[in-house]
């Protein structure tokens, strides 16, 4: 991310902070390089487990060049997709958590590597967010790919698929 892109991303992110100057100070002086920001104003965050999040991001980036900001945290165990405010309140999905109005998220400084939380796709300052409809479609495609790969791996290890006409053992 170039200097002006990082600056506009910082301005966009801190615009939701109750005290933007304190947020900047925290980013500059906190050894972890992170700040807490409220969700639900300019964005919500849909949080997917990493094993679904990475394939979902792969599908998204094949459809859209820059889908919107995406975070990874805690050793890539979870990924946060920044979506329009209000999305979390309407989202129905198993295994997906959300951060919306009344919640806070840990946000790293754009363009700087930190420890536990990092940008996979940093904000560009324009306010572009992940389209929830595209995210849902990408999640479905990613889940289907994961299931296909699991079947192929199981079959490769010699686990014969069950005959659908055969009665299921009780």
Tab-separated table of N, CA and C in Angstrom:
chain	number	residue	atom	x	y	z
A	1	UNK	N	0.870	-1.164	0.000
A	1	UNK	CA	0.000	0.000	0.000
A	1	UNK	C	0.907	1.214	0.000
A	2	UNK	N	0.648	2.173	-0.912
A	2	UNK	CA	1.491	3.363	-0.955
A	2	UNK	C	1.125	4.319	0.168
A	3	UNK	N	1.945	5.348	0.347
A	3	UNK	CA	1.757	6.277	1.459
A	3	UNK	C	0.417	6.967	1.461
A	4	UNK	N	-0.042	7.458	0.289
A	4	UNK	CA	-1.327	8.168	0.264
A	4	UNK	C	-2.493	7.209	0.473
A	5	UNK	N	-2.359	5.959	-0.017
A	5	UNK	CA	-3.409	4.964	0.216
A	5	UNK	C	-3.530	4.613	1.681
A	6	UNK	N	-2.376	4.456	2.340
A	6	UNK	CA	-2.387	4.147	3.775
A	6	UNK	C	-2.972	5.306	4.558
A	7	UNK	N	-2.635	6.535	4.152
A	7	UNK	CA	-3.147	7.712	4.870
A	7	UNK	C	-4.664	7.804	4.744
A	8	UNK	N	-5.188	7.613	3.533
A	8	UNK	CA	-6.643	7.696	3.377
A	8	UNK	C	-7.334	6.531	4.085
A	9	UNK	N	-6.697	5.353	4.115
A	9	UNK	CA	-7.267	4.216	4.839
A	9	UNK	C	-7.309	4.511	6.331
A	10	UNK	N	-6.242	5.114	6.847
A	10	UNK	CA	-6.208	5.482	8.265
A	10	UNK	C	-7.322	6.475	8.567
A	11	UNK	N	-7.471	7.490	7.727
A	11	UNK	CA	-8.521	8.495	7.942
A	11	UNK	C	-9.902	7.849	7.941
A	12	UNK	N	-10.127	6.937	7.007
A	12	UNK	CA	-11.416	6.250	6.917
A	12	UNK	C	-11.670	5.428	8.178
A	13	UNK	N	-10.682	4.672	8.616
A	13	UNK	CA	-10.851	3.832	9.801
A	13	UNK	C	-11.065	4.658	11.061
A	14	UNK	N	-10.218	5.675	11.291
A	14	UNK	CA	-10.335	6.437	12.542
A	14	UNK	C	-11.579	7.312	12.570
A	15	UNK	N	-12.228	7.503	11.431
A	15	UNK	CA	-13.436	8.340	11.418
A	15	UNK	C	-14.551	7.743	12.276
A	16	UNK	N	-14.486	6.446	12.582
A	16	UNK	CA	-15.513	5.825	13.431
A	16	UNK	C	-15.132	5.834	14.904
A	17	UNK	N	-13.890	6.142	15.199
A	17	UNK	CA	-13.420	6.113	16.591
A	17	UNK	C	-14.050	7.245	17.386
A	18	UNK	N	-14.418	6.994	18.637
A	18	UNK	CA	-14.945	8.070	19.476
A	18	UNK	C	-13.943	9.219	19.613
A	19	UNK	N	-12.656	8.886	19.603
A	19	UNK	CA	-11.595	9.889	19.685
A	19	UNK	C	-10.532	9.525	18.647
A	20	UNK	N	-10.642	10.078	17.426
A	20	UNK	CA	-9.704	9.716	16.359
A	20	UNK	C	-8.232	9.933	16.719
A	21	UNK	N	-7.939	11.002	17.441
A	21	UNK	CA	-6.541	11.252	17.820
A	21	UNK	C	-6.023	10.173	18.766
A	22	UNK	N	-6.848	9.740	19.698
A	22	UNK	CA	-6.448	8.665	20.611
A	22	UNK	C	-6.220	7.367	19.839
A	23	UNK	N	-7.024	7.141	18.815
A	23	UNK	CA	-6.862	5.947	17.986
A	23	UNK	C	-5.525	6.004	17.255
A	24	UNK	N	-5.215	7.141	16.648
A	24	UNK	CA	-3.919	7.293	15.970
A	24	UNK	C	-2.766	7.075	16.961
A	25	UNK	N	-2.900	7.669	18.147
A	25	UNK	CA	-1.870	7.540	19.176
A	25	UNK	C	-1.670	6.067	19.526
A	26	UNK	N	-2.774	5.353	19.676
A	26	UNK	CA	-2.713	3.926	20.021
A	26	UNK	C	-1.969	3.151	18.936
A	27	UNK	N	-2.288	3.401	17.684
A	27	UNK	CA	-1.611	2.717	16.585
A	27	UNK	C	-0.112	3.003	16.583
A	28	UNK	N	0.239	4.254	16.840
A	28	UNK	CA	1.650	4.643	16.790
A	28	UNK	C	2.448	4.104	17.966
A	29	UNK	N	1.844	4.023	19.139
A	29	UNK	CA	2.604	3.700	20.341
A	29	UNK	C	2.365	2.300	20.905
A	30	UNK	N	1.273	1.694	20.567
A	30	UNK	CA	0.984	0.348	21.053
A	30	UNK	C	1.954	-0.627	20.386
A	31	UNK	N	2.711	-1.391	21.154
A	31	UNK	CA	3.673	-2.319	20.546
A	31	UNK	C	3.004	-3.367	19.649
A	32	UNK	N	1.723	-3.625	19.871
A	32	UNK	CA	1.012	-4.583	19.019
A	32	UNK	C	0.552	-3.953	17.706
A	33	UNK	N	0.534	-2.623	17.632
A	33	UNK	CA	0.133	-1.939	16.404
A	33	UNK	C	-1.335	-2.081	16.077
A	34	UNK	N	-2.181	-2.201	17.107
A	34	UNK	CA	-3.616	-2.371	16.886
A	34	UNK	C	-4.399	-1.350	17.705
A	35	UNK	N	-5.642	-1.143	17.311
A	35	UNK	CA	-6.559	-0.283	18.060
A	35	UNK	C	-7.935	-0.940	18.040
A	36	UNK	N	-8.750	-0.615	19.034
A	36	UNK	CA	-10.143	-1.079	19.065
A	36	UNK	C	-11.010	-0.044	18.369
A	37	UNK	N	-11.832	-0.499	17.423
A	37	UNK	CA	-12.745	0.397	16.718
A	37	UNK	C	-14.158	-0.168	16.777
A	38	UNK	N	-15.153	0.726	16.857
A	38	UNK	CA	-16.537	0.249	16.915
A	38	UNK	C	-17.034	-0.197	15.540
A	39	UNK	N	-17.681	-1.344	15.522
A	39	UNK	CA	-18.335	-1.816	14.300
A	39	UNK	C	-19.737	-1.210	14.251
A	40	UNK	N	-20.380	-1.328	13.102
A	40	UNK	CA	-21.772	-0.915	12.984
A	40	UNK	C	-22.003	0.504	12.510
A	41	UNK	N	-20.964	1.299	12.353
A	41	UNK	CA	-21.145	2.675	11.864
A	41	UNK	C	-20.884	2.742	10.359
A	42	UNK	N	-19.646	2.503	9.954
A	42	UNK	CA	-19.315	2.485	8.526
A	42	UNK	C	-19.244	1.069	7.981
A	43	UNK	N	-19.150	0.100	8.867
A	43	UNK	CA	-19.041	-1.287	8.447
A	43	UNK	C	-19.491	-2.217	9.572
A	44	UNK	N	-19.869	-3.417	9.177
A	44	UNK	CA	-19.997	-4.566	10.067
A	44	UNK	C	-18.882	-5.518	9.653
A	45	UNK	N	-18.627	-6.523	10.454
A	45	UNK	CA	-17.616	-7.518	10.107
A	45	UNK	C	-18.233	-8.902	10.258
A	46	UNK	N	-18.212	-9.674	9.170
A	46	UNK	CA	-18.625	-11.077	9.225
A	46	UNK	C	-17.365	-11.905	9.437
A	47	UNK	N	-17.381	-12.761	10.463
A	47	UNK	CA	-16.196	-13.502	10.883
A	47	UNK	C	-16.387	-14.973	10.536
A	48	UNK	N	-15.522	-15.465	9.657
A	48	UNK	CA	-15.580	-16.853	9.206
A	48	UNK	C	-14.396	-17.618	9.781
A	49	UNK	N	-14.573	-18.919	10.037
A	49	UNK	CA	-13.409	-19.722	10.415
A	49	UNK	C	-12.425	-19.732	9.242
A	50	UNK	N	-11.142	-19.750	9.548
A	50	UNK	CA	-10.117	-19.681	8.507
A	50	UNK	C	-10.245	-20.752	7.442
A	51	UNK	N	-10.652	-21.978	7.845
A	51	UNK	CA	-10.742	-23.058	6.855
A	51	UNK	C	-11.815	-22.792	5.804
A	52	UNK	N	-12.797	-21.957	6.101
A	52	UNK	CA	-13.775	-21.534	5.099
A	52	UNK	C	-13.405	-20.159	4.536
A	53	UNK	N	-12.816	-19.315	5.370
A	53	UNK	CA	-12.511	-17.946	4.963
A	53	UNK	C	-11.529	-17.846	3.816
A	54	UNK	N	-10.436	-18.612	3.874
A	54	UNK	CA	-9.434	-18.525	2.805
A	54	UNK	C	-9.974	-18.975	1.453
A	55	UNK	N	-10.653	-20.125	1.366
A	55	UNK	CA	-11.235	-20.497	0.074
A	55	UNK	C	-12.293	-19.483	-0.389
A	56	UNK	N	-13.026	-18.900	0.561
A	56	UNK	CA	-14.020	-17.880	0.207
A	56	UNK	C	-13.329	-16.661	-0.382
A	57	UNK	N	-12.247	-16.222	0.238
A	57	UNK	CA	-11.502	-15.076	-0.282
A	57	UNK	C	-10.930	-15.385	-1.657
A	58	UNK	N	-10.474	-16.616	-1.857
A	58	UNK	CA	-9.959	-17.021	-3.163
A	58	UNK	C	-11.038	-16.880	-4.235
A	59	UNK	N	-12.243	-17.347	-3.940
A	59	UNK	CA	-13.354	-17.226	-4.891
A	59	UNK	C	-13.676	-15.749	-5.127
A	60	UNK	N	-13.771	-14.976	-4.054
A	60	UNK	CA	-14.095	-13.545	-4.176
A	60	UNK	C	-13.107	-12.806	-5.063
A	61	UNK	N	-11.812	-13.058	-4.872
A	61	UNK	CA	-10.807	-12.319	-5.642
A	61	UNK	C	-10.739	-12.769	-7.096
A	62	UNK	N	-11.342	-13.895	-7.422
A	62	UNK	CA	-11.455	-14.275	-8.831
A	62	UNK	C	-12.614	-13.547	-9.494
A	63	UNK	N	-13.590	-13.125	-8.686
A	63	UNK	CA	-14.774	-12.435	-9.208
A	63	UNK	C	-14.565	-10.921	-9.226
A	64	UNK	N	-13.932	-10.404	-8.174
A	64	UNK	CA	-13.748	-8.964	-8.005
A	64	UNK	C	-12.280	-8.708	-7.674
A	65	UNK	N	-11.678	-7.725	-8.352
A	65	UNK	CA	-10.269	-7.402	-8.083
A	65	UNK	C	-10.013	-7.070	-6.620
A	66	UNK	N	-10.757	-6.113	-6.104
A	66	UNK	CA	-10.621	-5.673	-4.700
A	66	UNK	C	-11.972	-5.794	-4.038
A	67	UNK	N	-12.222	-6.906	-3.352
A	67	UNK	CA	-13.558	-7.108	-2.789
A	67	UNK	C	-13.901	-6.221	-1.602
A	68	UNK	N	-12.923	-5.620	-0.965
A	68	UNK	CA	-13.140	-4.847	0.250
A	68	UNK	C	-12.213	-5.364	1.326
A	69	UNK	N	-12.132	-4.668	2.461
A	69	UNK	CA	-11.178	-5.041	3.502
A	69	UNK	C	-11.457	-6.414	4.118
A	70	UNK	N	-10.361	-7.142	4.365
A	70	UNK	CA	-10.444	-8.466	4.983
A	70	UNK	C	-9.279	-8.607	5.964
A	71	UNK	N	-9.596	-9.037	7.172
A	71	UNK	CA	-8.611	-9.271	8.235
A	71	UNK	C	-8.419	-10.760	8.478
A	72	UNK	N	-7.251	-11.121	8.982
A	72	UNK	CA	-7.024	-12.470	9.518
A	72	UNK	C	-6.483	-12.291	10.925
A	73	UNK	N	-6.878	-13.168	11.825
A	73	UNK	CA	-6.363	-13.038	13.189
A	73	UNK	C	-6.099	-14.388	13.838
A	74	UNK	N	-5.389	-14.317	14.944
A	74	UNK	CA	-5.058	-15.475	15.772
A	74	UNK	C	-4.519	-16.639	14.948
A	75	UNK	N	-3.426	-16.382	14.244
A	75	UNK	CA	-2.800	-17.450	13.469
A	75	UNK	C	-3.670	-17.934	12.339
A	76	UNK	N	-4.437	-17.058	11.757
A	76	UNK	CA	-5.309	-17.360	10.620
A	76	UNK	C	-6.492	-18.248	10.984
A	77	UNK	N	-6.818	-18.338	12.266
A	77	UNK	CA	-7.954	-19.155	12.689
A	77	UNK	C	-9.283	-18.529	12.280
A	78	UNK	N	-9.293	-17.199	12.147
A	78	UNK	CA	-10.532	-16.502	11.769
A	78	UNK	C	-10.214	-15.410	10.757
A	79	UNK	N	-11.225	-15.096	9.949
A	79	UNK	CA	-11.100	-14.009	8.979
A	79	UNK	C	-12.308	-13.107	9.099
A	80	UNK	N	-12.075	-11.807	9.033
A	80	UNK	CA	-13.147	-10.827	9.125
A	80	UNK	C	-13.336	-10.098	7.812
A	81	UNK	N	-14.523	-10.195	7.248
A	81	UNK	CA	-14.874	-9.529	5.995
A	81	UNK	C	-15.691	-8.286	6.332
A	82	UNK	N	-15.202	-7.114	5.945
A	82	UNK	CA	-15.882	-5.853	6.226
A	82	UNK	C	-17.024	-5.679	5.231
A	83	UNK	N	-18.242	-5.622	5.735
A	83	UNK	CA	-19.465	-5.547	4.935
A	83	UNK	C	-20.251	-4.302	5.347
A	84	UNK	N	-21.263	-3.903	4.573
A	84	UNK	CA	-22.032	-2.706	4.929
A	84	UNK	C	-22.689	-2.820	6.309
A	85	UNK	N	-22.841	-1.676	6.985
A	85	UNK	CA	-23.496	-1.691	8.299
A	85	UNK	C	-24.909	-2.254	8.187
A	86	UNK	N	-25.303	-3.015	9.194
A	86	UNK	CA	-26.629	-3.632	9.207
A	86	UNK	C	-26.633	-5.053	8.672
A	87	UNK	N	-25.560	-5.457	7.994
A	87	UNK	CA	-25.495	-6.807	7.417
A	87	UNK	C	-25.570	-7.876	8.499
A	88	UNK	N	-24.861	-7.674	9.598
A	88	UNK	CA	-24.818	-8.685	10.667
A	88	UNK	C	-26.219	-8.968	11.201
A	89	UNK	N	-27.037	-7.942	11.332
A	89	UNK	CA	-28.389	-8.116	11.876
A	89	UNK	C	-29.264	-8.973	10.959
A	90	UNK	N	-28.957	-8.985	9.663
A	90	UNK	CA	-29.769	-9.731	8.696
A	90	UNK	C	-29.139	-11.058	8.286
A	91	UNK	N	-27.905	-11.299	8.686
A	91	UNK	CA	-27.168	-12.466	8.200
A	91	UNK	C	-27.613	-13.727	8.919
A	92	UNK	N	-27.889	-14.756	8.141
A	92	UNK	CA	-28.210	-16.064	8.702
A	92	UNK	C	-27.216	-17.037	8.093
A	93	UNK	N	-26.351	-17.588	8.914
A	93	UNK	CA	-25.358	-18.522	8.397
A	93	UNK	C	-24.715	-19.301	9.523
A	94	UNK	N	-24.661	-20.589	9.359
A	94	UNK	CA	-24.057	-21.450	10.362
A	94	UNK	C	-22.547	-21.242	10.383
A	95	UNK	N	-21.996	-21.107	11.576
A	95	UNK	CA	-20.556	-20.984	11.718
A	95	UNK	C	-20.003	-19.604	11.428
A	96	UNK	N	-20.874	-18.651	11.130
A	96	UNK	CA	-20.439	-17.282	10.840
A	96	UNK	C	-20.835	-16.406	12.013
A	97	UNK	N	-19.863	-15.696	12.560
A	97	UNK	CA	-20.145	-14.747	13.632
A	97	UNK	C	-20.111	-13.350	13.046
A	98	UNK	N	-20.652	-12.418	13.794
A	98	UNK	CA	-20.667	-11.053	13.288
A	98	UNK	C	-20.353	-10.028	14.345
A	99	UNK	N	-19.775	-8.926	13.896
A	99	UNK	CA	-19.549	-7.753	14.742
A	99	UNK	C	-20.305	-6.605	14.085
A	100	UNK	N	-21.348	-6.154	14.758
A	100	UNK	CA	-22.159	-5.051	14.256
A	100	UNK	C	-22.285	-3.987	15.319
A	101	UNK	N	-23.344	-3.192	15.208
A	101	UNK	CA	-23.548	-2.088	16.151
A	101	UNK	C	-23.445	-2.587	17.593
A	102	UNK	N	-22.705	-1.829	18.402
A	102	UNK	CA	-22.541	-2.175	19.808
A	102	UNK	C	-21.358	-3.086	20.095
A	103	UNK	N	-20.614	-3.470	19.059
A	103	UNK	CA	-19.437	-4.318	19.261
A	103	UNK	C	-18.185	-3.593	18.777
A	104	UNK	N	-17.056	-4.085	19.194
A	104	UNK	CA	-15.769	-3.495	18.844
A	104	UNK	C	-14.892	-4.560	18.211
A	105	UNK	N	-14.000	-4.125	17.325
A	105	UNK	CA	-13.064	-5.065	16.714
A	105	UNK	C	-11.635	-4.545	16.864
A	106	UNK	N	-10.704	-5.469	16.881
A	106	UNK	CA	-9.280	-5.136	16.913
A	106	UNK	C	-8.839	-4.907	15.472
A	107	UNK	N	-8.280	-3.726	15.218
A	107	UNK	CA	-7.909	-3.346	13.857
A	107	UNK	C	-6.428	-2.957	13.822
A	108	UNK	N	-5.650	-3.595	12.938
A	108	UNK	CA	-4.253	-3.203	12.807
A	108	UNK	C	-4.117	-1.944	11.946
A	109	UNK	N	-3.012	-1.267	12.099
A	109	UNK	CA	-2.714	-0.108	11.265
A	109	UNK	C	-2.597	-0.584	9.819
A	110	UNK	N	-3.230	0.103	8.857
A	110	UNK	CA	-3.147	-0.320	7.454
A	110	UNK	C	-1.707	-0.258	6.935
A	111	UNK	N	-1.301	-1.308	6.265
A	111	UNK	CA	0.008	-1.331	5.637
A	111	UNK	C	1.155	-1.693	6.554
A	112	UNK	N	0.877	-2.022	7.801
A	112	UNK	CA	1.932	-2.377	8.747
A	112	UNK	C	1.668	-3.785	9.270
A	113	UNK	N	2.706	-4.589	9.304
A	113	UNK	CA	2.563	-5.942	9.848
A	113	UNK	C	2.474	-5.875	11.361
A	114	UNK	N	1.574	-6.655	11.912
A	114	UNK	CA	1.447	-6.755	13.366
A	114	UNK	C	1.477	-8.227	13.733
A	115	UNK	N	1.330	-8.514	14.991
A	115	UNK	CA	1.395	-9.892	15.460
A	115	UNK	C	0.171	-10.711	15.138
A	116	UNK	N	-0.830	-10.619	15.976
A	116	UNK	CA	-1.970	-11.532	15.903
A	116	UNK	C	-3.009	-11.148	14.855
A	117	UNK	N	-3.056	-9.894	14.445
A	117	UNK	CA	-4.077	-9.449	13.494
A	117	UNK	C	-3.376	-8.789	12.314
A	118	UNK	N	-3.817	-9.144	11.105
A	118	UNK	CA	-3.201	-8.526	9.925
A	118	UNK	C	-4.237	-8.356	8.822
A	119	UNK	N	-3.962	-7.401	7.962
A	119	UNK	CA	-4.829	-7.175	6.810
A	119	UNK	C	-4.440	-8.149	5.704
A	120	UNK	N	-5.398	-8.886	5.191
A	120	UNK	CA	-5.191	-9.659	3.967
A	120	UNK	C	-5.470	-8.752	2.780
A	121	UNK	N	-6.523	-7.960	2.908
A	121	UNK	CA	-6.824	-6.899	1.946
A	121	UNK	C	-7.087	-5.654	2.779
A	122	UNK	N	-6.140	-4.719	2.798
A	122	UNK	CA	-6.332	-3.525	3.621
A	122	UNK	C	-7.366	-2.594	3.001
A	123	UNK	N	-7.992	-1.755	3.807
A	123	UNK	CA	-8.904	-0.758	3.239
A	123	UNK	C	-8.102	0.214	2.383
A	124	UNK	N	-8.758	0.761	1.366
A	124	UNK	CA	-8.063	1.721	0.505
A	124	UNK	C	-8.471	3.160	0.796
A	125	UNK	N	-9.369	3.339	1.763
A	125	UNK	CA	-9.810	4.681	2.127
A	125	UNK	C	-11.031	5.154	1.369
A	126	UNK	N	-11.443	4.397	0.347
A	126	UNK	CA	-12.589	4.810	-0.472
A	126	UNK	C	-13.923	4.435	0.160
A	127	UNK	N	-13.892	3.553	1.148
A	127	UNK	CA	-15.132	3.073	1.751
A	127	UNK	C	-15.671	1.822	1.089
A	128	UNK	N	-14.932	1.272	0.125
A	128	UNK	CA	-15.357	0.036	-0.535
A	128	UNK	C	-15.431	-1.089	0.489
A	129	UNK	N	-16.549	-1.812	0.476
A	129	UNK	CA	-16.774	-2.929	1.398
A	129	UNK	C	-17.068	-4.190	0.603
A	130	UNK	N	-16.983	-5.328	1.262
A	130	UNK	CA	-17.312	-6.604	0.636
A	130	UNK	C	-18.823	-6.646	0.414
A	131	UNK	N	-19.231	-6.998	-0.793
A	131	UNK	CA	-20.650	-7.127	-1.127
A	131	UNK	C	-21.184	-8.398	-0.456
A	132	UNK	N	-22.178	-8.274	0.444
A	132	UNK	CA	-22.672	-9.454	1.168
A	132	UNK	C	-23.235	-10.539	0.258
A	133	UNK	N	-23.881	-10.154	-0.849
A	133	UNK	CA	-24.432	-11.159	-1.762
A	133	UNK	C	-23.302	-11.942	-2.429
A	134	UNK	N	-22.255	-11.241	-2.862
A	134	UNK	CA	-21.102	-11.932	-3.453
A	134	UNK	C	-20.391	-12.796	-2.414
A	135	UNK	N	-20.307	-12.289	-1.192
A	135	UNK	CA	-19.678	-13.062	-0.121
A	135	UNK	C	-20.439	-14.363	0.107
A	136	UNK	N	-21.751	-14.288	0.138
A	136	UNK	CA	-22.556	-15.495	0.346
A	136	UNK	C	-22.345	-16.506	-0.779
A	137	UNK	N	-22.355	-16.027	-2.026
A	137	UNK	CA	-22.122	-16.932	-3.159
A	137	UNK	C	-20.724	-17.542	-3.089
A	138	UNK	N	-19.738	-16.721	-2.746
A	138	UNK	CA	-18.362	-17.216	-2.634
A	138	UNK	C	-18.250	-18.260	-1.524
A	139	UNK	N	-18.964	-18.040	-0.420
A	139	UNK	CA	-18.949	-19.012	0.678
A	139	UNK	C	-19.534	-20.348	0.230
A	140	UNK	N	-20.631	-20.300	-0.534
A	140	UNK	CA	-21.249	-21.542	-1.019
A	140	UNK	C	-20.291	-22.294	-1.942
A	141	UNK	N	-19.662	-21.550	-2.864
A	141	UNK	CA	-18.722	-22.196	-3.783
A	141	UNK	C	-17.531	-22.771	-3.017
A	142	UNK	N	-17.021	-22.009	-2.050
A	142	UNK	CA	-15.883	-22.477	-1.255
A	142	UNK	C	-16.255	-23.722	-0.449
A	143	UNK	N	-17.435	-23.730	0.160
A	143	UNK	CA	-17.877	-24.890	0.945
A	143	UNK	C	-18.026	-26.121	0.052
A	144	UNK	N	-18.547	-25.926	-1.157
A	144	UNK	CA	-18.681	-27.045	-2.093
A	144	UNK	C	-17.303	-27.580	-2.476
A	145	UNK	N	-16.345	-26.680	-2.688
A	145	UNK	CA	-14.983	-27.096	-3.033
A	145	UNK	C	-14.343	-27.874	-1.875
A	146	UNK	N	-14.552	-27.399	-0.660
A	146	UNK	CA	-14.004	-28.081	0.521
A	146	UNK	C	-14.585	-29.488	0.627
A	147	UNK	N	-15.897	-29.617	0.428
A	147	UNK	CA	-16.551	-30.930	0.502
A	147	UNK	C	-16.035	-31.854	-0.600
A	148	UNK	N	-15.875	-31.304	-1.815
A	148	UNK	CA	-15.353	-32.089	-2.938
A	148	UNK	C	-13.941	-32.589	-2.637
A	149	UNK	N	-13.103	-31.692	-2.124
A	149	UNK	CA	-11.722	-32.066	-1.800
A	149	UNK	C	-11.679	-33.130	-0.705
A	150	UNK	N	-12.556	-33.013	0.287
A	150	UNK	CA	-12.600	-33.997	1.375
A	150	UNK	C	-13.020	-35.362	0.838
A	151	UNK	N	-14.010	-35.375	-0.078
A	151	UNK	CA	-14.434	-36.644	-0.688
A	151	UNK	C	-13.295	-37.258	-1.493
A	152	UNK	N	-12.606	-36.424	-2.267
A	152	UNK	CA	-11.508	-36.926	-3.096
A	152	UNK	C	-10.393	-37.489	-2.220
A	153	UNK	N	-10.090	-36.818	-1.124
A	153	UNK	CA	-9.047	-37.304	-0.215
A	153	UNK	C	-9.469	-38.616	0.436
A	154	UNK	N	-10.727	-38.679	0.864
A	154	UNK	CA	-11.230	-39.914	1.481
A	154	UNK	C	-11.169	-41.060	0.471
A	155	UNK	N	-11.594	-40.793	-0.763
A	155	UNK	CA	-11.578	-41.827	-1.794
A	155	UNK	C	-10.148	-42.255	-2.127
A	156	UNK	N	-9.220	-41.318	-2.095
A	156	UNK	CA	-7.823	-41.636	-2.396
A	156	UNK	C	-7.223	-42.558	-1.341
A	157	UNK	N	-7.724	-42.488	-0.125
A	157	UNK	CA	-7.226	-43.342	0.954
A	157	UNK	C	-7.971	-44.671	1.014
A	158	UNK	N	-8.822	-44.931	0.022
A	158	UNK	CA	-9.455	-46.232	-0.073
A	158	UNK	C	-10.781	-46.373	0.633
A	159	UNK	N	-11.326	-45.304	1.130
A	159	UNK	CA	-12.646	-45.391	1.751
A	159	UNK	C	-13.666	-45.406	0.623
A	160	UNK	N	-14.256	-46.550	0.406
A	160	UNK	CA	-15.215	-46.687	-0.685
A	160	UNK	C	-16.483	-45.908	-0.373
A	161	UNK	N	-16.985	-45.170	-1.363
A	161	UNK	CA	-18.245	-44.461	-1.130
A	161	UNK	C	-19.385	-45.453	-0.928
A	162	UNK	N	-20.332	-45.087	-0.104
A	162	UNK	CA	-21.473	-45.945	0.194
A	162	UNK	C	-22.419	-45.962	-1.001
A	163	UNK	N	-22.948	-47.145	-1.323
A	163	UNK	CA	-23.933	-47.293	-2.387
A	163	UNK	C	-25.236	-46.662	-1.917
A	164	UNK	N	-25.763	-45.655	-2.657
A	164	UNK	CA	-26.983	-44.983	-2.205
A	164	UNK	C	-28.202	-45.901	-2.172
A	165	UNK	N	-28.171	-47.024	-2.921
A	165	UNK	CA	-29.302	-47.956	-2.921
A	165	UNK	C	-29.224	-48.953	-1.774
A	166	UNK	N	-28.082	-49.013	-1.127
A	166	UNK	CA	-27.895	-49.952	-0.027
A	166	UNK	C	-28.493	-49.362	1.248
A	167	UNK	N	-29.211	-50.170	2.041
A	167	UNK	CA	-29.783	-49.637	3.288
A	167	UNK	C	-28.679	-49.184	4.234
A	168	UNK	N	-28.949	-48.097	4.919
A	168	UNK	CA	-27.975	-47.544	5.865
A	168	UNK	C	-27.989	-48.386	7.139
A	169	UNK	N	-26.809	-48.835	7.607
A	169	UNK	CA	-26.786	-49.634	8.850
A	169	UNK	C	-27.238	-48.790	10.032
A	170	UNK	N	-27.981	-49.380	10.905
A	170	UNK	CA	-28.517	-48.681	12.090
A	170	UNK	C	-27.501	-48.630	13.167
